[in-house]
Short mmCIF file of C-alpha atoms and ligand atoms in Angstrom, two decimals:
data_model
loop_
_atom_site.label_atom_id
_atom_site.label_comp_id
_atom_site.label_asym_id
_atom_site.label_seq_id
_atom_site.Cartn_x
_atom_site.Cartn_y
_atom_site.Cartn_z
CA UNK A 1 -80.30 141.90 21.06
CA UNK A 2 -76.81 142.08 23.35
CA UNK A 3 -75.53 138.55 24.57
CA UNK A 4 -76.79 137.24 28.00
CA UNK A 5 -74.25 138.26 30.65
CA UNK A 6 -72.26 134.65 30.94
CA UNK A 7 -71.40 135.86 35.05
CA UNK A 8 -73.33 134.65 37.94
CA UNK A 9 -72.77 135.98 41.19
CA UNK A 10 -73.88 133.73 44.34
CA UNK A 11 -73.18 132.48 47.83
CA UNK A 12 -70.02 130.65 48.30
CA UNK A 13 -70.32 127.29 49.79
CA UNK A 14 -67.68 125.13 51.40
CA UNK A 15 -67.21 123.29 48.01
CA UNK A 16 -66.23 126.46 46.25
CA UNK A 17 -62.86 126.67 48.55
CA UNK A 18 -60.50 125.15 46.05
CA UNK A 19 -61.85 127.19 43.19
CA UNK A 20 -61.60 130.52 45.18
CA UNK A 21 -57.95 129.30 46.12
CA UNK A 22 -57.11 129.12 42.45
CA UNK A 23 -58.57 132.46 42.03
CA UNK A 24 -56.88 133.73 44.70
CA UNK A 25 -53.39 132.74 44.09
CA UNK A 26 -53.48 133.10 39.99
CA UNK A 27 -54.82 136.57 40.73
CA UNK A 28 -52.10 137.36 43.48
CA UNK A 29 -49.26 136.14 40.80
CA UNK A 30 -50.77 138.54 37.97
CA UNK A 31 -51.49 141.63 39.80
CA UNK A 32 -48.81 141.61 42.70
CA UNK A 33 -45.65 140.89 40.41
CA UNK A 34 -43.29 143.56 41.24
CA UNK A 35 -45.14 144.90 44.17
CA UNK A 36 -45.01 141.60 46.35
CA UNK A 37 -41.47 139.89 46.46
CA UNK A 38 -40.97 137.06 44.05
CA UNK A 39 -40.41 134.52 46.77
CA UNK A 40 -43.93 135.18 48.51
CA UNK A 41 -45.70 134.73 45.38
CA UNK A 42 -43.74 131.47 44.47
CA UNK A 43 -44.49 130.14 48.04
CA UNK A 44 -48.56 130.72 47.51
CA UNK A 45 -49.97 126.97 47.58
CA UNK A 46 -53.38 126.54 46.10
CA UNK A 47 -53.83 123.50 48.69
CA UNK A 48 -53.02 125.23 51.56
CA UNK A 49 -55.29 128.11 50.55
CA UNK A 50 -58.26 125.75 49.95
CA UNK A 51 -57.89 124.59 53.50
CA UNK A 52 -57.88 127.84 55.08
CA UNK A 53 -61.14 129.01 52.78
CA UNK A 54 -62.85 125.88 53.86
CA UNK A 55 -62.60 127.15 57.43
CA UNK A 56 -63.15 130.58 56.49
CA UNK A 57 -66.65 130.13 54.43
CA UNK A 58 -67.92 127.76 57.34
CA UNK A 59 -67.19 130.50 59.98
CA UNK A 60 -70.23 132.36 61.23
CA UNK A 61 -70.64 135.65 60.14
CA UNK A 62 -68.44 135.12 57.39
CA UNK A 63 -69.81 136.67 53.86
CA UNK A 64 -68.50 135.05 50.86
CA UNK A 65 -69.78 135.25 47.22
CA UNK A 66 -68.48 133.87 44.07
CA UNK A 67 -68.74 135.01 40.38
CA UNK A 68 -69.10 131.81 38.10
CA UNK A 69 -68.38 131.77 34.64
CA UNK A 70 -66.48 130.10 31.53
CA UNK A 71 -63.05 129.31 32.87
CA UNK A 72 -61.24 127.94 30.03
CA UNK A 73 -64.34 125.73 28.49
CA UNK A 74 -65.77 124.94 31.55
CA UNK A 75 -67.67 126.64 34.30
CA UNK A 76 -65.74 127.51 37.22
CA UNK A 77 -65.10 130.37 39.76
CA UNK A 78 -63.58 133.28 38.06
CA UNK A 79 -63.82 136.05 41.01
CA UNK A 80 -65.03 135.93 44.76
CA UNK A 81 -65.37 138.29 47.66
CA UNK A 82 -65.02 137.98 51.35
CA UNK A 83 -66.14 139.98 54.20
CA UNK A 84 -67.70 140.63 57.56
CA UNK A 85 -67.50 142.64 60.58
CA UNK A 86 -64.17 145.01 60.59
CA UNK A 87 -61.41 143.42 62.46
CA UNK A 88 -59.29 146.20 62.93
CA UNK A 89 -59.19 147.60 66.68
CA UNK A 90 -56.86 150.76 66.19
CA UNK A 91 -58.33 154.13 65.53
CA UNK A 92 -59.11 155.68 63.20
CA UNK A 93 -59.81 152.15 61.27
CA UNK A 94 -62.07 150.70 64.01
CA UNK A 95 -64.62 153.63 63.50
CA UNK A 96 -66.08 151.25 60.42
CA UNK A 97 -68.51 148.03 61.24
CA UNK A 98 -67.85 145.91 58.21
CA UNK A 99 -64.88 144.93 56.21
CA UNK A 100 -64.26 143.93 53.13
CA UNK A 101 -61.55 141.17 53.76
CA UNK A 102 -60.34 140.30 50.16
CA UNK A 103 -61.95 140.55 46.32
CA UNK A 104 -60.02 138.91 43.69
CA UNK A 105 -61.27 138.60 39.87
CA UNK A 106 -59.25 136.47 37.54
CA UNK A 107 -57.01 139.02 34.99
CA UNK A 108 -59.00 137.23 31.97
CA UNK A 109 -62.19 138.39 33.62
CA UNK A 110 -61.52 141.99 34.96
CA UNK A 111 -62.83 145.20 33.46
CA UNK A 112 -66.16 143.53 32.62
CA UNK A 113 -67.99 145.06 36.03
CA UNK A 114 -67.68 141.52 37.84
CA UNK A 115 -65.65 143.52 40.48
CA UNK A 116 -68.77 145.84 40.94
CA UNK A 117 -71.28 143.03 41.14
CA UNK A 118 -69.30 141.30 43.82
CA UNK A 119 -68.92 144.43 46.04
CA UNK A 120 -72.85 145.05 45.51
CA UNK A 121 -73.55 141.41 46.81
CA UNK A 122 -71.31 141.95 49.74
CA UNK A 123 -72.64 145.42 50.84
CA UNK A 124 -76.44 144.20 50.32
CA UNK A 125 -75.09 141.36 53.01
CA UNK A 126 -73.51 143.93 55.32
CA UNK A 127 -76.30 146.14 55.40
CA UNK A 128 -78.53 142.94 56.21
CA UNK A 129 -76.25 141.84 58.78
CA UNK A 130 -76.57 145.67 60.53
CA UNK A 131 -73.35 147.17 59.29
CA UNK A 132 -73.69 150.87 58.18
CA UNK A 133 -69.92 151.53 57.03
CA UNK A 134 -67.17 149.61 55.45
CA UNK A 135 -63.40 149.38 55.41
CA UNK A 136 -60.88 147.59 53.10
CA UNK A 137 -56.62 147.09 52.93
CA UNK A 138 -54.83 147.13 50.08
CA UNK A 139 -51.42 147.34 49.13
CA UNK A 140 -50.49 151.11 48.88
CA UNK A 141 -48.19 150.31 45.28
CA UNK A 142 -51.27 148.49 43.67
CA UNK A 143 -52.71 150.05 40.92
CA UNK A 144 -55.81 148.61 41.70
CA UNK A 145 -56.40 150.72 44.29
CA UNK A 146 -58.47 152.73 41.51
CA UNK A 147 -61.28 150.50 41.83
CA UNK A 148 -61.91 151.60 45.32
CA UNK A 149 -61.50 155.07 44.29
CA UNK A 150 -64.05 154.75 41.83
CA UNK A 151 -66.02 153.18 44.30
CA UNK A 152 -65.77 156.52 46.43
CA UNK A 153 -63.50 154.92 49.07
CA UNK A 154 -61.91 157.49 51.24
CA UNK A 155 -58.71 157.23 52.32
CA UNK A 156 -58.16 156.55 55.76
CA UNK A 157 -54.77 155.98 56.39
CA UNK A 158 -51.64 153.39 56.23
CA UNK A 159 -49.83 150.80 58.00
CA UNK A 160 -47.15 148.40 57.50
CA UNK A 161 -47.50 144.52 57.33
CA UNK A 162 -45.17 141.96 56.71
CA UNK A 163 -45.14 138.90 54.46
CA UNK A 164 -42.30 136.57 54.68
CA UNK A 165 -40.43 139.02 56.73
CA UNK A 166 -40.65 141.66 54.11
CA UNK A 167 -42.48 144.83 55.09
CA UNK A 168 -45.06 146.32 52.67
CA UNK A 169 -47.41 149.49 53.17
CA UNK A 170 -51.25 148.91 53.15
CA UNK A 171 -53.69 151.49 52.66
CA UNK A 172 -57.25 151.71 53.79
CA UNK A 173 -60.28 153.14 51.93
CA UNK A 174 -63.44 153.51 54.26
CA UNK A 175 -67.00 153.97 53.31
CA UNK A 176 -68.96 155.75 56.30
CA UNK A 177 -72.16 155.36 54.64
CA UNK A 178 -73.05 151.91 53.11
CA UNK A 179 -76.48 152.85 52.00
CA UNK A 180 -74.89 155.49 50.20
CA UNK A 181 -72.86 152.71 48.58
CA UNK A 182 -75.49 150.82 47.70
CA UNK A 183 -77.31 153.60 46.09
CA UNK A 184 -74.43 154.57 43.84
CA UNK A 185 -73.65 150.66 42.93
CA UNK A 186 -77.59 150.50 41.61
CA UNK A 187 -78.86 147.36 39.99
CA UNK A 188 -79.91 144.00 41.97
CA UNK A 189 -77.59 141.44 42.84
CA UNK A 190 -79.96 139.52 45.54
C1 LIG H 1 -59.93 144.88 41.87
C2 LIG H 1 -60.66 143.80 41.02
C3 LIG H 1 -61.39 142.96 41.98
C4 LIG H 1 -61.89 144.67 40.40
O1 LIG H 1 -62.56 143.42 39.53
P1 LIG H 1 -63.03 144.19 38.04
O2 LIG H 1 -64.08 142.91 37.50
O3 LIG H 1 -61.87 144.37 37.01
O4 LIG H 1 -63.73 145.33 38.77
P2 LIG H 1 -64.74 146.26 37.39
O5 LIG H 1 -65.04 145.57 36.19
O6 LIG H 1 -66.04 146.17 38.17
O7 LIG H 1 -64.07 147.83 37.37
C5 LIG H 1 -64.99 148.88 37.80
C6 LIG H 1 -63.97 150.06 37.81
O8 LIG H 1 -63.05 150.18 38.33
C7 LIG H 1 -61.99 150.70 38.10
N1 LIG H 1 -60.80 150.01 37.98
C8 LIG H 1 -60.66 148.60 37.69
N2 LIG H 1 -59.38 148.10 38.02
C9 LIG H 1 -58.61 149.21 37.44
C10 LIG H 1 -57.28 149.05 37.22
N3 LIG H 1 -56.45 147.89 37.19
N4 LIG H 1 -56.52 150.12 36.87
C11 LIG H 1 -57.42 151.39 37.06
N5 LIG H 1 -58.60 151.40 37.34
C12 LIG H 1 -59.20 150.13 37.62
C13 LIG H 1 -62.21 151.35 36.79
O9 LIG H 1 -62.92 152.63 37.02
C14 LIG H 1 -63.53 150.30 36.22
O10 LIG H 1 -64.44 150.44 35.34
P3 LIG H 1 -64.15 150.86 33.65
O11 LIG H 1 -63.44 149.61 33.56
O12 LIG H 1 -65.40 150.98 33.28
O13 LIG H 1 -63.02 151.91 33.67
C15 LIG H 1 -59.76 142.97 40.43
O14 LIG H 1 -58.95 144.04 39.01
C16 LIG H 1 -58.36 142.42 40.61
O15 LIG H 1 -58.83 141.05 40.95
N6 LIG H 1 -57.87 142.76 41.03
C17 LIG H 1 -55.97 142.14 41.81
C18 LIG H 1 -56.51 142.11 42.77
C19 LIG H 1 -56.61 143.25 43.63
O16 LIG H 1 -56.09 144.26 43.88
N7 LIG H 1 -57.50 142.87 44.98
C20 LIG H 1 -58.30 143.97 45.60
C21 LIG H 1 -57.32 144.37 46.56
S1 LIG H 1 -56.80 143.51 47.63
#
């Protein structure tokens, strides 16, 4: 008999903000070292992020889910996803109804299927909210783009953003049919 899956996916609450912020800062530092300037990575601040996540999670229409699991012997947030209505107003990016704003899984917990389960929870919520398509932005230089390509994301285009006055190229992946993505993901998260 296989061991029970120790990761639980559930809707995020305002009280999860600190756990979400810790995962975001730790994962930026492992995943984006060499992609984002060291100075920007060093400046990331868990307390400031916690305040922002408190506001975001409480926002009407925001769809946030966490993955709870073992964090060094005690239970805690090991991953999260956040999404909602597409914020992009420029064509061709504005053609997508929903957006995956952010997804992070701690390095220690990656490649175990948690990211896929988080996407499934968000896609279910976006479909329930009436969105039929979805967009996501990520760094062009990031190897984690493969995660979106594996989920059938279509490369929509690129743009330049600035972090601490340093320019970065980000690429958008899109899913034109969220129902089809949901079928591809299989399983049941909600
Ligand atoms: C992207 C991320 C959320 C994926 O979470 P995860 O729990 O590792 O995802 P899964 O285990 O469900 O991966 C599913 C598939 O995606 C692909 N994949 C995931 N990470 C990959 C990587 N680094 N390189 C190549 N393929 C990758 C694989 O096909 C994988 O299946 P496999 O492990 O059976 O080969 C996580 O790696 C992460 O937090 N990365 C850093 C932050 C980031 O880039 N976030 C997204 C952009 S903002």
